[in-house]
Tab-separated table of C-alpha atoms in Angstrom:
chain	number	residue	atom	x	y	z
A	1	UNK	CA	-1.681	24.714	12.448
A	2	UNK	CA	-1.903	22.289	15.667
A	3	UNK	CA	1.178	20.791	15.925
A	4	UNK	CA	3.436	18.702	18.825
A	5	UNK	CA	7.232	19.036	18.674
A	6	UNK	CA	9.319	16.168	20.633
A	7	UNK	CA	13.147	16.337	21.203
A	8	UNK	CA	15.245	14.718	21.218
A	9	UNK	CA	14.536	12.701	17.846
A	10	UNK	CA	16.850	9.655	19.196
A	11	UNK	CA	18.657	8.437	21.968
A	12	UNK	CA	21.068	6.163	23.033
A	13	UNK	CA	22.104	5.767	26.696
A	14	UNK	CA	23.543	3.135	28.728
A	15	UNK	CA	21.844	1.070	31.265
A	16	UNK	CA	21.104	2.743	34.506
A	17	UNK	CA	21.426	6.254	32.780
A	18	UNK	CA	18.306	8.833	33.522
A	19	UNK	CA	16.338	10.314	30.471
A	20	UNK	CA	14.245	12.934	30.155
A	21	UNK	CA	12.193	12.899	27.076
A	22	UNK	CA	10.387	16.389	25.757
A	23	UNK	CA	7.260	17.597	24.176
A	24	UNK	CA	6.048	20.746	22.992
A	25	UNK	CA	2.864	21.559	21.416
A	26	UNK	CA	0.633	24.297	20.104
A	27	UNK	CA	-3.091	23.475	19.865
A	28	UNK	CA	-6.410	24.909	20.324
A	29	UNK	CA	-8.381	23.743	22.264
A	30	UNK	CA	-6.535	21.732	24.529
A	31	UNK	CA	-7.648	18.633	26.507
A	32	UNK	CA	-5.111	16.608	27.268
A	33	UNK	CA	-1.532	15.287	26.748
A	34	UNK	CA	-1.052	11.726	26.300
A	35	UNK	CA	2.309	9.795	26.217
A	36	UNK	CA	2.877	6.537	24.540
A	37	UNK	CA	5.760	3.687	24.051
A	38	UNK	CA	5.833	2.202	20.711
A	39	UNK	CA	7.879	-0.985	20.340
A	40	UNK	CA	7.284	-3.138	17.169
A	41	UNK	CA	3.842	-2.388	16.419
A	42	UNK	CA	0.786	-0.432	18.305
A	43	UNK	CA	1.673	2.421	20.415
A	44	UNK	CA	0.437	1.194	24.362
A	45	UNK	CA	-0.471	4.217	26.732
A	46	UNK	CA	1.767	5.377	29.566
A	47	UNK	CA	0.081	8.527	30.802
A	48	UNK	CA	-2.514	11.109	30.398
A	49	UNK	CA	-1.764	14.551	31.926
A	50	UNK	CA	-4.491	17.329	31.990
A	51	UNK	CA	-3.649	19.661	34.817
A	52	UNK	CA	-0.249	21.673	35.294
A	53	UNK	CA	2.398	20.462	37.724
A	54	UNK	CA	0.930	17.309	39.006
A	55	UNK	CA	3.134	14.459	38.576
A	56	UNK	CA	1.884	11.029	37.319
A	57	UNK	CA	4.121	8.392	38.072
A	58	UNK	CA	4.410	4.481	37.303
A	59	UNK	CA	7.409	2.674	38.295
A	60	UNK	CA	10.497	4.192	36.744
A	61	UNK	CA	8.536	6.545	35.036
A	62	UNK	CA	7.090	9.790	35.279
A	63	UNK	CA	5.583	12.614	33.600
A	64	UNK	CA	4.442	16.323	34.195
A	65	UNK	CA	2.703	18.996	32.099
A	66	UNK	CA	3.420	22.766	32.164
A	67	UNK	CA	0.412	24.108	30.351
A	68	UNK	CA	1.584	28.097	30.687
A	69	UNK	CA	4.954	27.023	28.964
A	70	UNK	CA	3.124	24.050	26.782
A	71	UNK	CA	5.074	21.349	27.362
A	72	UNK	CA	5.748	18.010	29.282
A	73	UNK	CA	8.518	16.358	30.017
A	74	UNK	CA	8.527	12.037	30.413
A	75	UNK	CA	11.668	10.710	32.803
A	76	UNK	CA	12.838	6.973	32.740
A	77	UNK	CA	15.331	6.488	35.597
A	78	UNK	CA	17.288	3.634	36.474
A	79	UNK	CA	16.952	2.949	32.549
A	80	UNK	CA	16.512	-1.038	31.692
A	81	UNK	CA	17.266	-2.581	28.018
A	82	UNK	CA	13.356	-3.200	27.763
A	83	UNK	CA	12.604	0.558	27.481
A	84	UNK	CA	14.070	0.928	24.212
A	85	UNK	CA	11.210	1.991	22.006
A	86	UNK	CA	9.874	4.984	20.742
A	87	UNK	CA	8.008	7.418	22.881
A	88	UNK	CA	5.290	9.505	21.548
A	89	UNK	CA	3.769	12.481	22.599
A	90	UNK	CA	0.433	13.197	22.003
A	91	UNK	CA	-2.473	15.911	22.508
A	92	UNK	CA	-6.038	15.797	22.330
A	93	UNK	CA	-6.883	19.070	20.815
A	94	UNK	CA	-10.800	20.145	20.212
A	95	UNK	CA	-12.793	17.423	18.857
A	96	UNK	CA	-11.986	14.188	18.476
A	97	UNK	CA	-8.669	13.943	16.852
A	98	UNK	CA	-5.412	13.322	18.721
A	99	UNK	CA	-2.197	15.022	17.024
A	100	UNK	CA	1.096	12.731	17.573
A	101	UNK	CA	4.489	13.969	17.336
A	102	UNK	CA	7.636	12.150	15.662
A	103	UNK	CA	8.379	10.355	18.672
A	104	UNK	CA	11.847	9.959	20.403
A	105	UNK	CA	13.616	6.772	19.494
A	106	UNK	CA	15.257	5.385	22.616
A	107	UNK	CA	18.390	2.643	22.797
A	108	UNK	CA	19.128	1.448	25.722
A	109	UNK	CA	22.756	-0.571	25.901
A	110	UNK	CA	23.402	-3.176	28.181
B	1	UNK	CA	-7.280	-7.362	30.054
B	2	UNK	CA	-9.290	-5.925	27.081
B	3	UNK	CA	-7.914	-5.090	23.699
B	4	UNK	CA	-8.894	-4.509	20.129
B	5	UNK	CA	-8.379	-6.742	17.270
B	6	UNK	CA	-7.319	-6.036	14.166
B	7	UNK	CA	-7.286	-8.176	11.109
B	8	UNK	CA	-6.020	-9.224	8.952
B	9	UNK	CA	-2.326	-8.690	10.470
B	10	UNK	CA	-0.520	-7.750	6.513
B	11	UNK	CA	-2.509	-7.204	3.892
B	12	UNK	CA	-0.976	-7.161	0.283
B	13	UNK	CA	-2.838	-5.709	-2.329
B	14	UNK	CA	-2.835	-4.690	-5.964
B	15	UNK	CA	-2.950	-0.848	-6.899
B	16	UNK	CA	-6.554	0.162	-7.689
B	17	UNK	CA	-8.165	-2.580	-5.993
B	18	UNK	CA	-10.480	-2.050	-2.445
B	19	UNK	CA	-9.269	-3.205	0.935
B	20	UNK	CA	-11.116	-3.596	4.005
B	21	UNK	CA	-9.481	-3.632	7.269
B	22	UNK	CA	-11.111	-4.964	9.902
B	23	UNK	CA	-11.442	-3.785	13.865
B	24	UNK	CA	-13.382	-5.376	16.710
B	25	UNK	CA	-13.082	-2.599	19.411
B	26	UNK	CA	-13.187	-3.063	23.315
B	27	UNK	CA	-16.874	-4.147	23.837
B	28	UNK	CA	-17.850	-1.227	25.997
B	29	UNK	CA	-16.136	1.500	24.330
B	30	UNK	CA	-18.179	4.057	22.269
B	31	UNK	CA	-15.357	6.312	20.582
B	32	UNK	CA	-13.344	4.278	18.002
B	33	UNK	CA	-10.990	6.004	15.367
B	34	UNK	CA	-8.383	4.749	12.574
B	35	UNK	CA	-5.093	6.418	12.677
B	36	UNK	CA	-2.207	5.620	10.312
B	37	UNK	CA	1.520	5.250	10.320
B	38	UNK	CA	3.604	5.714	6.902
B	39	UNK	CA	7.103	4.097	7.922
B	40	UNK	CA	9.031	5.705	9.448
B	41	UNK	CA	6.553	8.996	10.017
B	42	UNK	CA	4.287	10.088	12.174
B	43	UNK	CA	1.010	8.658	13.548
B	44	UNK	CA	-1.506	10.549	11.702
B	45	UNK	CA	-5.049	10.720	12.504
B	46	UNK	CA	-7.718	9.716	10.194
B	47	UNK	CA	-11.301	9.440	11.275
B	48	UNK	CA	-13.414	8.953	14.347
B	49	UNK	CA	-16.489	7.861	14.953
B	50	UNK	CA	-19.251	7.739	17.482
B	51	UNK	CA	-23.016	7.242	17.804
B	52	UNK	CA	-22.511	5.291	14.777
B	53	UNK	CA	-21.554	8.179	12.629
B	54	UNK	CA	-18.673	10.023	11.849
B	55	UNK	CA	-17.757	12.588	14.268
B	56	UNK	CA	-14.286	14.067	12.856
B	57	UNK	CA	-12.127	13.117	9.843
B	58	UNK	CA	-8.564	14.544	8.926
B	59	UNK	CA	-7.605	16.110	5.240
B	60	UNK	CA	-5.967	12.153	4.405
B	61	UNK	CA	-9.809	10.816	4.859
B	62	UNK	CA	-11.098	12.006	1.769
B	63	UNK	CA	-13.814	10.263	-0.770
B	64	UNK	CA	-11.586	7.046	-1.021
B	65	UNK	CA	-12.298	5.759	2.428
B	66	UNK	CA	-15.136	4.911	4.350
B	67	UNK	CA	-15.761	3.812	7.523
B	68	UNK	CA	-18.539	1.175	9.034
B	69	UNK	CA	-20.082	-0.402	12.158
B	70	UNK	CA	-22.044	-3.110	10.000
B	71	UNK	CA	-22.740	-4.663	13.826
B	72	UNK	CA	-22.232	-4.381	17.307
B	73	UNK	CA	-18.673	-5.537	17.413
B	74	UNK	CA	-17.074	-4.947	14.074
B	75	UNK	CA	-15.241	-1.162	12.946
B	76	UNK	CA	-14.207	-1.082	9.286
B	77	UNK	CA	-12.066	1.080	7.265
B	78	UNK	CA	-12.840	0.640	3.369
B	79	UNK	CA	-10.038	1.962	0.938
B	80	UNK	CA	-11.233	2.201	-2.834
B	81	UNK	CA	-9.048	2.124	-5.522
B	82	UNK	CA	-5.776	1.701	-3.196
B	83	UNK	CA	-2.901	4.104	-4.087
B	84	UNK	CA	0.987	3.131	-3.589
B	85	UNK	CA	1.002	5.829	-1.015
B	86	UNK	CA	-1.812	4.328	0.920
B	87	UNK	CA	0.796	1.914	1.742
B	88	UNK	CA	1.318	1.897	5.802
B	89	UNK	CA	0.222	0.627	9.139
B	90	UNK	CA	-3.417	1.082	9.454
B	91	UNK	CA	-4.366	1.307	13.807
B	92	UNK	CA	-7.523	0.992	14.987
B	93	UNK	CA	-8.064	2.501	18.602
B	94	UNK	CA	-11.025	2.832	20.771
B	95	UNK	CA	-11.842	4.412	23.890
B	96	UNK	CA	-14.737	4.783	26.629
B	97	UNK	CA	-14.395	8.477	26.535
B	98	UNK	CA	-14.037	11.027	23.908
B	99	UNK	CA	-10.777	12.657	24.541
B	100	UNK	CA	-8.605	10.624	26.731
B	101	UNK	CA	-6.134	7.382	26.451
B	102	UNK	CA	-7.224	4.942	23.830
B	103	UNK	CA	-6.782	1.481	23.349
B	104	UNK	CA	-4.625	0.810	20.119
B	105	UNK	CA	-5.037	-2.592	18.137
B	106	UNK	CA	-1.865	-3.886	16.927
B	107	UNK	CA	-2.413	-2.774	13.392
B	108	UNK	CA	-2.864	-3.694	9.940
B	109	UNK	CA	0.041	-3.630	7.321
B	110	UNK	CA	-1.247	-2.685	4.078
B	111	UNK	CA	1.230	-2.940	0.913
B	112	UNK	CA	-0.081	-1.616	-2.060
B	113	UNK	CA	1.812	-3.014	-5.415
C-alpha cells in the first residue's frame, strides 16, 4: 500500500529558529513529491521535486529529495510567526492520484 | 493570480439528502480533482477527471458519489444520500499537467446533521 509519513507531527519553535520537516514515502511509480502549506483552509503549493539531490529554494524555505532513501526534507530558516501552519507532504504516484501525509503542525512563538 | 473557486463555502444538509458541490477550475487547466479532509485527518484523494471522464478514483469514491463537468467551466461533485461520516472539507483542485503541483480551491465545508 502506498504511504507517506511525515515527522514530527507537531513542532513548537521560537522566531528565528531553523526547522527541518521530514517526509518519507513508499509508493509505486513515483512521479513527484510536493510540499504544501495549509493555514486555515486550502493547501498552497510550495515545491515540487522530481529529481534527487537538487535543492529547490524559495526565500527562507528550501527542500531536497532523496529518491534512493525515499525521503524529502523541508527546511525553514529564520522562522517567523507567519510560518505557523500545517506543512503537507504529498507524493504523486502512478495514475492521477496524489497521496498526502498527515502533515507537520508548526507553531512559531514570537 | 488564477484561482480555483468553490461554492458554497459551507453547506449544512440533513442525513439522506443529496448535495452538489461546485468548483470553477483555472480556465486553461485540463485535469480536475476532488479531495476531502475530515476534521483533524489527512487530505484524501477522491477522484480525478480528464477529457470529460473519470481517470482515477479511490475506494472512498463509491456509487454514492459522482462528478460532472456540465459546461466548459464548472466541475461538480454530487453526493447522494449523505451520511454523517461524509462531513468534511471538500477541496477541488486543478492542474495543467496530470502529475504535478495542483492549485486547490478554498474548500467547501460540508456538515451532515
